[in-house]
PDB file of C-alpha atoms in Angstrom:
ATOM      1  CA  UNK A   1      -5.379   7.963 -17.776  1.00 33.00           C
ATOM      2  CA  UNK A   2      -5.255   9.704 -20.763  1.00 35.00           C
ATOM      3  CA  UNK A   3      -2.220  10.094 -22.950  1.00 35.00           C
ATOM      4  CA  UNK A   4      -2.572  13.599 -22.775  1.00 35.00           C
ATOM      5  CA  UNK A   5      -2.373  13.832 -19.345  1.00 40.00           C
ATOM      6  CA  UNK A   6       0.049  11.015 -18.813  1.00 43.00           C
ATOM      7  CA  UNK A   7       2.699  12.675 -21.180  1.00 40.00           C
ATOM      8  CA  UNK A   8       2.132  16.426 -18.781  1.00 44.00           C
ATOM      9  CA  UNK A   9       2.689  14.009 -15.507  1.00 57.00           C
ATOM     10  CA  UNK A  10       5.658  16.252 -13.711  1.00 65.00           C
ATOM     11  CA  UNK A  11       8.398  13.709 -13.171  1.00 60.00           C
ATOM     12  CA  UNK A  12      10.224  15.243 -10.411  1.00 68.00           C
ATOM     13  CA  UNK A  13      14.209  14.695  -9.547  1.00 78.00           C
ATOM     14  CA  UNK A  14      12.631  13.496  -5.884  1.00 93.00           C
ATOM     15  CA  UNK A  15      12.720  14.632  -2.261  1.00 97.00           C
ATOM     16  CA  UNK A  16      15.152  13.437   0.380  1.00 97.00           C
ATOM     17  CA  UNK A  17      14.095  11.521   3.697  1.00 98.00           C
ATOM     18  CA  UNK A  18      15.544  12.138   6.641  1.00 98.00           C
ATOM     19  CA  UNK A  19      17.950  10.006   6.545  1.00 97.00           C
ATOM     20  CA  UNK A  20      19.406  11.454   3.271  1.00 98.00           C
ATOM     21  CA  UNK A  21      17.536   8.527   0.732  1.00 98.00           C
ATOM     22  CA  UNK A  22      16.178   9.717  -2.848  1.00 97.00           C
ATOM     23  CA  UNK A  23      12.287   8.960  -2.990  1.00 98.00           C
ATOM     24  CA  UNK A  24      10.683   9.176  -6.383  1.00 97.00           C
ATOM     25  CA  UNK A  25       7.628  10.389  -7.953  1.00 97.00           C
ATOM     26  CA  UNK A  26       5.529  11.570 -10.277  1.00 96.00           C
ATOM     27  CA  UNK A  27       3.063  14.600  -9.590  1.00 95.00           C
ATOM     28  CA  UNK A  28      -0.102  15.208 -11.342  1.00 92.00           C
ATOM     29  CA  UNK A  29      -2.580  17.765 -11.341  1.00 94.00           C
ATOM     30  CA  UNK A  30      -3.504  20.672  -9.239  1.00 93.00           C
ATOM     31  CA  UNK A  31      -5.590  21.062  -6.499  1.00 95.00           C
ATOM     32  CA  UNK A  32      -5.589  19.799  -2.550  1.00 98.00           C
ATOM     33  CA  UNK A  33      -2.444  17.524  -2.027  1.00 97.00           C
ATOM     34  CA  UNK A  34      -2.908  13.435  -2.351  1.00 98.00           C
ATOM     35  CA  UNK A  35       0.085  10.883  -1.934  1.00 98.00           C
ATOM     36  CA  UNK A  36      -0.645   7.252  -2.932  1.00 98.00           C
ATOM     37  CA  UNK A  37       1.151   4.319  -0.752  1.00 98.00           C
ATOM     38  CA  UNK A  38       1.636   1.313  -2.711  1.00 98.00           C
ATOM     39  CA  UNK A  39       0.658  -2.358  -1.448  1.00 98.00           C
ATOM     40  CA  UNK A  40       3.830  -5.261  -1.325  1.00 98.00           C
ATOM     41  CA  UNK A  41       5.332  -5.884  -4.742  1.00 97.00           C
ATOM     42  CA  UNK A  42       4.567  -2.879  -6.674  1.00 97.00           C
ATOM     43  CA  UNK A  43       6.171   0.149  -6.893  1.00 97.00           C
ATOM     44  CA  UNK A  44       4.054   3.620  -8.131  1.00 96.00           C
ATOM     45  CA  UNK A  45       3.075   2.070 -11.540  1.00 95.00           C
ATOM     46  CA  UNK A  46       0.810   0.427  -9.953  1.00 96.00           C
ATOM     47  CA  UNK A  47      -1.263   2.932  -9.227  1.00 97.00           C
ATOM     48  CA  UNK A  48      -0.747   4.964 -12.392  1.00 95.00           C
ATOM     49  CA  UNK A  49      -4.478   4.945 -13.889  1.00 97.00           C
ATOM     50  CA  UNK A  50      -5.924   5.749 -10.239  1.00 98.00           C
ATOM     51  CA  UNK A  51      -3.387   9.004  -9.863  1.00 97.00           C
ATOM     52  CA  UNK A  52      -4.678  10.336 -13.287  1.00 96.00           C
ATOM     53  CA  UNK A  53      -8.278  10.077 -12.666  1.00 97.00           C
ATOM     54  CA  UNK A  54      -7.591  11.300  -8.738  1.00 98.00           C
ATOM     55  CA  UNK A  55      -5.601  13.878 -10.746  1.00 96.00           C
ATOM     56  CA  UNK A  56      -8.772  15.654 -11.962  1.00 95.00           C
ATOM     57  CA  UNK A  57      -9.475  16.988  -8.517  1.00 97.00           C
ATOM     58  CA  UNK A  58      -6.191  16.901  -7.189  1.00 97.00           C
ATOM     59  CA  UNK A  59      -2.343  17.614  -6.962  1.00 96.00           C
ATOM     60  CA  UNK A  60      -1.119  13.467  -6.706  1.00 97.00           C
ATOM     61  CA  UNK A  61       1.791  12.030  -5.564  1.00 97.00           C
ATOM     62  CA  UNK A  62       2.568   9.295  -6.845  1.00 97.00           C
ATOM     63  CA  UNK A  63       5.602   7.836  -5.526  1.00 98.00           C
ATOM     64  CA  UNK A  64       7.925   4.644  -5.362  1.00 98.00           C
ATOM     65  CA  UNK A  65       8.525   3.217  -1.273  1.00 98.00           C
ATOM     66  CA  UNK A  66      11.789   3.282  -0.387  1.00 98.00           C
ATOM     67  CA  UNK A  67      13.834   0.196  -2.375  1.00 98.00           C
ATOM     68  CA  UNK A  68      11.910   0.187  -5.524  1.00 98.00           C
ATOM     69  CA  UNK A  69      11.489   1.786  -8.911  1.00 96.00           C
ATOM     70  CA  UNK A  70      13.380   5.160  -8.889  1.00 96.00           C
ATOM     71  CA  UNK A  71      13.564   6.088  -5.073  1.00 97.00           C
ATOM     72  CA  UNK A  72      17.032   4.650  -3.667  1.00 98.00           C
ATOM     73  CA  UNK A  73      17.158   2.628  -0.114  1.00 97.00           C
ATOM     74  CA  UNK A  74      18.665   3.170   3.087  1.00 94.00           C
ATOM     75  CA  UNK A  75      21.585   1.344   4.549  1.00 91.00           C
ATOM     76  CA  UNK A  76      19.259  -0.755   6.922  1.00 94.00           C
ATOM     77  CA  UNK A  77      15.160  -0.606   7.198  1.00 97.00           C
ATOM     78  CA  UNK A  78      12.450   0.291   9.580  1.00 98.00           C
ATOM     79  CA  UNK A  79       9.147   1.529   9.330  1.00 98.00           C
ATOM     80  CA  UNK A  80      10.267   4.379  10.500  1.00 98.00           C
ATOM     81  CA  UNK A  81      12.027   5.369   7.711  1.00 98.00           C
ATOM     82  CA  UNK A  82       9.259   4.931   5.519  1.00 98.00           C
ATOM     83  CA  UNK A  83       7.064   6.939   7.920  1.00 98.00           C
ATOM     84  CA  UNK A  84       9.803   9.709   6.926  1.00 98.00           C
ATOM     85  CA  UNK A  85       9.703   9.149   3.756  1.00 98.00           C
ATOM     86  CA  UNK A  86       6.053  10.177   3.529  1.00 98.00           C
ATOM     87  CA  UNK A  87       6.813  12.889   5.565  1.00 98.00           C
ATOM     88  CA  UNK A  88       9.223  14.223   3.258  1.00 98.00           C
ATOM     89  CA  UNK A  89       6.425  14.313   0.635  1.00 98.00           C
ATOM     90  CA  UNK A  90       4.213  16.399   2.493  1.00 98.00           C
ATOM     91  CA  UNK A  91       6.682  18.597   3.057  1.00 98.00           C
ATOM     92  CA  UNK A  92       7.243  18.725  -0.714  1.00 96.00           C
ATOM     93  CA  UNK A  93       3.485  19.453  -0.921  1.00 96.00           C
ATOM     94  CA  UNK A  94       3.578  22.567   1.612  1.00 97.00           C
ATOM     95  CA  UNK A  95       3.118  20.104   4.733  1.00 98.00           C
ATOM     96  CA  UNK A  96      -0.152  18.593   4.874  1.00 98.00           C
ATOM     97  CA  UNK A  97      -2.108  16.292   2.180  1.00 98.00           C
ATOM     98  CA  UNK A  98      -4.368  13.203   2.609  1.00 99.00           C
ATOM     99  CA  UNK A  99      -2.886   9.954   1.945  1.00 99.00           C
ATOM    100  CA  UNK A 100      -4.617   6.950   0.126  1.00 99.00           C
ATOM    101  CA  UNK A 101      -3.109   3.369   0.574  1.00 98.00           C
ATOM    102  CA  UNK A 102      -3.895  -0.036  -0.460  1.00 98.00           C
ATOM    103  CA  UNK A 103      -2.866  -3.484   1.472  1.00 98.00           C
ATOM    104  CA  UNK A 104       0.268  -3.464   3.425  1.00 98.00           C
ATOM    105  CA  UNK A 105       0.326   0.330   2.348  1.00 98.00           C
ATOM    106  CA  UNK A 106      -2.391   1.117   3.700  1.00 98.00           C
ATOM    107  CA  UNK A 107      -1.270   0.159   7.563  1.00 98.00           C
ATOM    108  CA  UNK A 108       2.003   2.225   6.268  1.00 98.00           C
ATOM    109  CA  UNK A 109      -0.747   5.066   5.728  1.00 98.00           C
ATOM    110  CA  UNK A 110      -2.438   4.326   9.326  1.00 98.00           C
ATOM    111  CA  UNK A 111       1.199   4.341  10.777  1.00 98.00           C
ATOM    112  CA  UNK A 112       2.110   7.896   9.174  1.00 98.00           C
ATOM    113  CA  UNK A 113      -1.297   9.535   9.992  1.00 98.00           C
ATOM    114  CA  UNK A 114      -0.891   8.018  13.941  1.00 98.00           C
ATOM    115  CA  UNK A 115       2.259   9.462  14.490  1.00 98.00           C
ATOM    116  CA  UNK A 116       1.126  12.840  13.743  1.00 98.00           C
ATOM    117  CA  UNK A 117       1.955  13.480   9.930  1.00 98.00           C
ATOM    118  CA  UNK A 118       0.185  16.590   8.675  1.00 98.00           C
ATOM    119  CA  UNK A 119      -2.384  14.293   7.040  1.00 98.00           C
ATOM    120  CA  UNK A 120      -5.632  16.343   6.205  1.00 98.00           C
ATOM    121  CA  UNK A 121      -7.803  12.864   5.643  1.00 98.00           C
ATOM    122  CA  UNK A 122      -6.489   8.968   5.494  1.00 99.00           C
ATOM    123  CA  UNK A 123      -8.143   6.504   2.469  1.00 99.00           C
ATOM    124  CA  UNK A 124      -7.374   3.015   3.151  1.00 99.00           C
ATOM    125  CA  UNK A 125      -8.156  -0.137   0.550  1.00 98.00           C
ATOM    126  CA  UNK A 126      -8.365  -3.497   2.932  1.00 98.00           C
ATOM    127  CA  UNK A 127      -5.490  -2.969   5.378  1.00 98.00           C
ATOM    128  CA  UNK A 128      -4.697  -6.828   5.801  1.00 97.00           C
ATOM    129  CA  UNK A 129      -5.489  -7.163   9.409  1.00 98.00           C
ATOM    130  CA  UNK A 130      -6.397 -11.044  10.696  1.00 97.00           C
ATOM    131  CA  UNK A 131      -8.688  -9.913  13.914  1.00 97.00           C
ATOM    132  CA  UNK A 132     -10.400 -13.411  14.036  1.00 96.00           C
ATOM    133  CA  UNK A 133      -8.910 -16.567  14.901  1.00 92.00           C
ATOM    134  CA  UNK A 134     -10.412 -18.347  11.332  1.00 90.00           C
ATOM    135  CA  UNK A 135      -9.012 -15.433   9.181  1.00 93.00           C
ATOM    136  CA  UNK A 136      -6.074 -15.430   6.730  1.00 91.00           C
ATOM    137  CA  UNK A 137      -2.789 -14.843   8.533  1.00 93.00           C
ATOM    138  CA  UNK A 138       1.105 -16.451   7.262  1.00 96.00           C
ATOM    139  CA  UNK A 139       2.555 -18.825   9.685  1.00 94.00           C
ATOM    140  CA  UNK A 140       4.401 -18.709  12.790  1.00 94.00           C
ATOM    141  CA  UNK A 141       7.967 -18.355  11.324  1.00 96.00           C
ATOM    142  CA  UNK A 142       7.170 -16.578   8.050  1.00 97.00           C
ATOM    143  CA  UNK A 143       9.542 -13.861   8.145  1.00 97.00           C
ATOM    144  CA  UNK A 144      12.819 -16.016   8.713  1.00 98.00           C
ATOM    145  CA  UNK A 145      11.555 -18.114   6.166  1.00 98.00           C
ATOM    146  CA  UNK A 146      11.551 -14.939   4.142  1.00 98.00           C
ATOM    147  CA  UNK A 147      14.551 -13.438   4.652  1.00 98.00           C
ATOM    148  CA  UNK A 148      15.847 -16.911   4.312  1.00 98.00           C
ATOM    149  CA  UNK A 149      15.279 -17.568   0.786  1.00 98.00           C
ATOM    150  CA  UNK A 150      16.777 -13.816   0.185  1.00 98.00           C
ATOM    151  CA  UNK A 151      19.672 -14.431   1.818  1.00 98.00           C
ATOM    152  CA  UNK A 152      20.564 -17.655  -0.902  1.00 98.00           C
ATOM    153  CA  UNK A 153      19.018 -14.808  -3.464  1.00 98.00           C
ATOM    154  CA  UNK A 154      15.864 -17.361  -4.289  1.00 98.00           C
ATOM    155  CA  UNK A 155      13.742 -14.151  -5.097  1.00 97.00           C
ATOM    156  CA  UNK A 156      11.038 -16.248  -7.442  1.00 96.00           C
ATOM    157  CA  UNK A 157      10.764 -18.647  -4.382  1.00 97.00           C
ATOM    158  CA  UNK A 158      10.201 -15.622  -1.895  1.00 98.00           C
ATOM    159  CA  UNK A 159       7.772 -14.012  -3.927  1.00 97.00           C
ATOM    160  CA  UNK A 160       5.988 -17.430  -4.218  1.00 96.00           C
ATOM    161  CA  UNK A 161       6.075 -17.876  -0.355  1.00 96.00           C
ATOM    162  CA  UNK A 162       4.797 -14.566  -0.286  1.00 96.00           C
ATOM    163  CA  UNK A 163       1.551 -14.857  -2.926  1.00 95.00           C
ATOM    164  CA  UNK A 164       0.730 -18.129  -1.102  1.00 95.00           C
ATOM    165  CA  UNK A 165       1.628 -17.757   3.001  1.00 94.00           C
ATOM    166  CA  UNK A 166       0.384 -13.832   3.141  1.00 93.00           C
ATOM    167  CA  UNK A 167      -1.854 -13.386   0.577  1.00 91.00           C
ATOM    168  CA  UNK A 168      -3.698 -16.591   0.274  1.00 88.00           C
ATOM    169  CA  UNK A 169      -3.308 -16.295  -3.159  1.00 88.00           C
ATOM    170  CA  UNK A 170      -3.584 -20.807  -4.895  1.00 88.00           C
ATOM    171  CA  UNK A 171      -0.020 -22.229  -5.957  1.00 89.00           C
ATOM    172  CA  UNK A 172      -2.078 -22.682  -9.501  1.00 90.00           C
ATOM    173  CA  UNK A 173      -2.442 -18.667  -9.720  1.00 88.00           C
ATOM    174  CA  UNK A 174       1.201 -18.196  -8.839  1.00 91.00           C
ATOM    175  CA  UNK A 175       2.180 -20.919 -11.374  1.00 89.00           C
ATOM    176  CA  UNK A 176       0.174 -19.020 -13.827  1.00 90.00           C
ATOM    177  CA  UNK A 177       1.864 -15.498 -12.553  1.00 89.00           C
ATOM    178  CA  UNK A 178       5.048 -17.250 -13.141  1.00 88.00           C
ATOM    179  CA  UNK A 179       4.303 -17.822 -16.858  1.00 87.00           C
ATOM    180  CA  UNK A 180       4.531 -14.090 -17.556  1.00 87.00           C
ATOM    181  CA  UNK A 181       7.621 -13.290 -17.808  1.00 74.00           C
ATOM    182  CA  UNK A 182       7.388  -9.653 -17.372  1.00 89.00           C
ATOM    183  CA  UNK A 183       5.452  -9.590 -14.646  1.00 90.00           C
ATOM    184  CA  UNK A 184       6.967 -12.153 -12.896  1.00 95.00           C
ATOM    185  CA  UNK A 185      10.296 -10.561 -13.772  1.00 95.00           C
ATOM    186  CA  UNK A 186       9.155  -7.133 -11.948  1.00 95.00           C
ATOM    187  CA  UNK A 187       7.960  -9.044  -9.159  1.00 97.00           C
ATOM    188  CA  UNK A 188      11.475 -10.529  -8.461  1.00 97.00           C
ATOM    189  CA  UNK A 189      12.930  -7.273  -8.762  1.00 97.00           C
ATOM    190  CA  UNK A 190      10.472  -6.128  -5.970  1.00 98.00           C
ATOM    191  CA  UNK A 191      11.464  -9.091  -3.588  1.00 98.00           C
ATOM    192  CA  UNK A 192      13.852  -7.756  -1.200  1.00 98.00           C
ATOM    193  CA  UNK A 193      11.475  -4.961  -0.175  1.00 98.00           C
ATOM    194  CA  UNK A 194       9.122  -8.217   1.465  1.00 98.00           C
ATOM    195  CA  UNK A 195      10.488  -7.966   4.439  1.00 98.00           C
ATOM    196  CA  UNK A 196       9.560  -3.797   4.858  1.00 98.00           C
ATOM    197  CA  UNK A 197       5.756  -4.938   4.368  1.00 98.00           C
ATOM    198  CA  UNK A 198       5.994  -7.532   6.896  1.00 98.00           C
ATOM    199  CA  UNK A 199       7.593  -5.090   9.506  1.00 98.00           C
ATOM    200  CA  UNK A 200       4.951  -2.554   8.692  1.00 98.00           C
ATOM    201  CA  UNK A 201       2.427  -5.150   9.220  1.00 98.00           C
ATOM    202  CA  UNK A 202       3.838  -6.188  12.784  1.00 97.00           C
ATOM    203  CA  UNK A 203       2.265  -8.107  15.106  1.00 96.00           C
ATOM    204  CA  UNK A 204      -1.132  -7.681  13.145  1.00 97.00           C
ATOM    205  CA  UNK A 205      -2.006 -10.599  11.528  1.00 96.00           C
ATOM    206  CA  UNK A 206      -2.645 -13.296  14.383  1.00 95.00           C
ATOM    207  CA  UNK A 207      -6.175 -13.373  14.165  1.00 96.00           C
ATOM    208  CA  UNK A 208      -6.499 -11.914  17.477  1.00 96.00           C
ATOM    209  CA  UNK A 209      -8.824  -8.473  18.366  1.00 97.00           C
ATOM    210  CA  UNK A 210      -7.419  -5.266  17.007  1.00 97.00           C
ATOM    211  CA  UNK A 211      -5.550  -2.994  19.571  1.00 95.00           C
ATOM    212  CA  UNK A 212      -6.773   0.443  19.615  1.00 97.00           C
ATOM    213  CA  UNK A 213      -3.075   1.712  20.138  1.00 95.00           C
ATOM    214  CA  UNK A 214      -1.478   3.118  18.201  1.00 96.00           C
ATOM    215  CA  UNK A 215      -3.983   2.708  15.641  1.00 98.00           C
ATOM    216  CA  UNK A 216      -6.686   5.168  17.899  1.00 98.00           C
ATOM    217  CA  UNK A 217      -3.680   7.969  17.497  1.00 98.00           C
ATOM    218  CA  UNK A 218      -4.830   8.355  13.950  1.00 98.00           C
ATOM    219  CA  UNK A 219      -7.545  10.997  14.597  1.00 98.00           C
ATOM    220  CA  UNK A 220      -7.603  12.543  10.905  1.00 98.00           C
ATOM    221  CA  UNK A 221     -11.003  12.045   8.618  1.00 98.00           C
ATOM    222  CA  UNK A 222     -10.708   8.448   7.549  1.00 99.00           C
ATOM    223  CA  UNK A 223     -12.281   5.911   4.921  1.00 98.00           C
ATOM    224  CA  UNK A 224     -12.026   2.371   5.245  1.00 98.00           C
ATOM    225  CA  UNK A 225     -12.504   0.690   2.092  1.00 98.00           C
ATOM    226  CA  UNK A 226     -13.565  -3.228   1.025  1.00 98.00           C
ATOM    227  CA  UNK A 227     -14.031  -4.990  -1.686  1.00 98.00           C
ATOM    228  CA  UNK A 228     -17.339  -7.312  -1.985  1.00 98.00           C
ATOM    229  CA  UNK A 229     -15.501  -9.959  -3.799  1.00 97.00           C
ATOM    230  CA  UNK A 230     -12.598 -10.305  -1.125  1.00 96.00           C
ATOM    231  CA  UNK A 231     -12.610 -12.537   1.689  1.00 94.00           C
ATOM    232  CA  UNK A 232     -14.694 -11.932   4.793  1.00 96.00           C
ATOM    233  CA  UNK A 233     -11.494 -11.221   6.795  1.00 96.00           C
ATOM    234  CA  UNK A 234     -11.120  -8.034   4.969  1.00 97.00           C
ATOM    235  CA  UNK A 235     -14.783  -7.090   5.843  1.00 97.00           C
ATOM    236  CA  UNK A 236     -13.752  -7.825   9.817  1.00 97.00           C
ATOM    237  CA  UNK A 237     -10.589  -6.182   9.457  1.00 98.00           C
ATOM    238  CA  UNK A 238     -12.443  -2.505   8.557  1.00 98.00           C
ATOM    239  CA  UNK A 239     -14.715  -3.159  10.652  1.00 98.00           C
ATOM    240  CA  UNK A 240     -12.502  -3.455  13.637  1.00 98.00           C
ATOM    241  CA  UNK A 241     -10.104  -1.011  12.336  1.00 98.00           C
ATOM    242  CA  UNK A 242     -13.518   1.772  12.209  1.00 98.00           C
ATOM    243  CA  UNK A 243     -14.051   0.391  16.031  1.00 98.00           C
ATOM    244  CA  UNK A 244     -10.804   1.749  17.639  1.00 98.00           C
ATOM    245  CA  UNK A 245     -10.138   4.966  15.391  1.00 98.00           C
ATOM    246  CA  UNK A 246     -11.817   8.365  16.772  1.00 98.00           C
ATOM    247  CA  UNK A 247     -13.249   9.366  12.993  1.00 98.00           C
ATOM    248  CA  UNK A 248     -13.667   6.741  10.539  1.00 98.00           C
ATOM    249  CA  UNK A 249     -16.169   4.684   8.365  1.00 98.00           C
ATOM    250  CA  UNK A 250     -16.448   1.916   6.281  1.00 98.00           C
ATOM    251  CA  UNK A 251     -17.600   1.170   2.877  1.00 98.00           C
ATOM    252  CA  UNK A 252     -18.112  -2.028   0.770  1.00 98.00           C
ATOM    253  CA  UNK A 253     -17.144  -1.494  -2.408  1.00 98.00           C
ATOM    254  CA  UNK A 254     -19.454  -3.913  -4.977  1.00 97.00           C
ATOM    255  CA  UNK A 255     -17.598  -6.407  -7.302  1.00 97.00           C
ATOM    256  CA  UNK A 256     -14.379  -5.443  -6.097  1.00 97.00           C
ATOM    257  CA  UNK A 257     -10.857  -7.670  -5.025  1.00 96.00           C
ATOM    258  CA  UNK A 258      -8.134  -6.829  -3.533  1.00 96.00           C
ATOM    259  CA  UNK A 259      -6.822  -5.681  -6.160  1.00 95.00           C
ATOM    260  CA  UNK A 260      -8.742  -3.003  -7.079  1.00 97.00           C
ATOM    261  CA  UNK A 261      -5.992  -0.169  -7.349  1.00 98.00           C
ATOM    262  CA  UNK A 262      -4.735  -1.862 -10.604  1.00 96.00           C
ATOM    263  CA  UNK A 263      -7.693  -3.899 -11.952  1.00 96.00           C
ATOM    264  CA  UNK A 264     -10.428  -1.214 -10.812  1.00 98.00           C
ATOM    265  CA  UNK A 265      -9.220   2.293 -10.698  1.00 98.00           C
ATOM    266  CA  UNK A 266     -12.225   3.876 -12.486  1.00 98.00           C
ATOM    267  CA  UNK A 267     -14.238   1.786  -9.797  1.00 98.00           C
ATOM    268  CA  UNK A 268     -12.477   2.972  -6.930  1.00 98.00           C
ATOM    269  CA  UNK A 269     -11.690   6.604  -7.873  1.00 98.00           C
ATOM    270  CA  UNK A 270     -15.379   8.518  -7.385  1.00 98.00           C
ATOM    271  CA  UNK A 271     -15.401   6.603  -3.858  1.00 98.00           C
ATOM    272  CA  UNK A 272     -12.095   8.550  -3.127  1.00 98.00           C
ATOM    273  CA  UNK A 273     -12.816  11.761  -4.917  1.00 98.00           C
ATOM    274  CA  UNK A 274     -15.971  11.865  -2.538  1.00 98.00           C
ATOM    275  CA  UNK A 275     -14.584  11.419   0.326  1.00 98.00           C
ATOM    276  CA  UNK A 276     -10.739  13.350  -0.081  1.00 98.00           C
ATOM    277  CA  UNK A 277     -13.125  16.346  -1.096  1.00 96.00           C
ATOM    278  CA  UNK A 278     -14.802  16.464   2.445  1.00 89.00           C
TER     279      UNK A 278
END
């Protein structure tokens, strides 16, 4: 992003959910609405670079989930409040706008468009579906474990938990992570908003097929997007996620991770722009 264009972002006050919660963002641009759904552990800065490039083409909402950055939290979670609070957006937006997500906020995504959303077209980046019995999935137990090691506020060791158990992520990379303080300081700070991803993510991540409901519900336009340098599961996950929804495709992305939304915007953004343009 430019630092022309990042000093004209609109910083709105925020919308308010359903429920009455203060949700955050940033707007950018003009053009056909786009809201971006952050991943676990990161709040809309994130995706800062991508929204300013997207922001060529588009209006872009750029927002913090529920719990983190600027947006305030409810008194006690469920994905449907965070279904809600993308609603709330679009109704900001004039009630309909595609919606981009990445990871864990990218089934959030899936979950808005299914239950009927005014969402023109869906981008997803590697929803983290285990549809095979040999793919990536945390252990039986996993969130107790987390909530756990809230509950005695160990917030470094839940985020390690996380990185390792969910995301597959080495103990020497997390070791590493921990050496920087800043980031590992933000991550902390993110921590008690764990438990939201692994809600969103359900029952989805036991390696068995993929259940067409209430995935299929999800009827909008939609891109499935994977990164050639992740693991295979990601490649089965789209794949099987393309199989049960009435409209979709998928794309492999070359020389891209999972993390592509912060270490790969300029990569990812024509790939959107294409497609959120019809």
């Amino acid at each position: 992003m430019s630092a022309t264009r990042e000093k004209g972002a609109k910083v709105e006050s925020a919308t308010a959910s359903r429920d009455g919660t203060r949700i955050a963002f940033e707007k950018y641009g003009n053009g056909p609405a786009v809201i971006l759904v952050s991943s676990a552990l990161a709040d809309r800065s994130d995706a800062k670079k991508l929204a300013g490039l997207l922001a060529e083409h588009f209006t872009v909402v750029n927002y913090d989930r529920r719990g983190r950055g600027a947006s305030a939290d409810g008194a006690a979670y469920a994905v449907e409040r965070e279904i809600e609070d993308i609603a709330a957006l679009i109704d900001h937006v004039g009630g309909s706008a595609s919606v981009f997500g990445s990871s864990s906020g990218a089934v959030l995504a899936l979950r808005a468009a299914a239950a009927g959303l005014g969402v023109d077209r869906l981008a997803l980046y590697e929803p983290p579906f285990s549809v095979a019995g040999d793919d990536f999935g945390p252990p039986p137990g996993f969130a107790e474990r987390i909530e756990a090691l809230l509950a005695q506020d160990r917030r470094g060791e839940a985020v390690k938990e996380f990185m390792v158990k969910a995301q597959g992520m080495s103990a020497v990379m997390v070791g590493w992570m921990r050496l920087m303080s800043g980031v590992w300081s933000s991550l902390k700070g993110l921590a008690h908003t764990l438990p939201y991803d692994i809600a969103v993510m359900g029952d989805t991540q036991q390696g068995k097929p993929l259940s067409p409901e209430p995935w299929s519900a999800a009827s909008v336009p939609t891109l499935v997007l994977t990164g050639s340098k992740s693991p295979a599961g990601f490649q089965r996950a789209a794949r099987a996620l393309t199989g049960v929804l009435p409209d979709a495709s998928h794309r492999t992305l070359n020389g891209l991770n999972h993390g592509a939304v912060v270490m790969a915007p300029k990569k990812l953004a024509p790939e959107l722009i294409g497609f959120l343009r019809g």
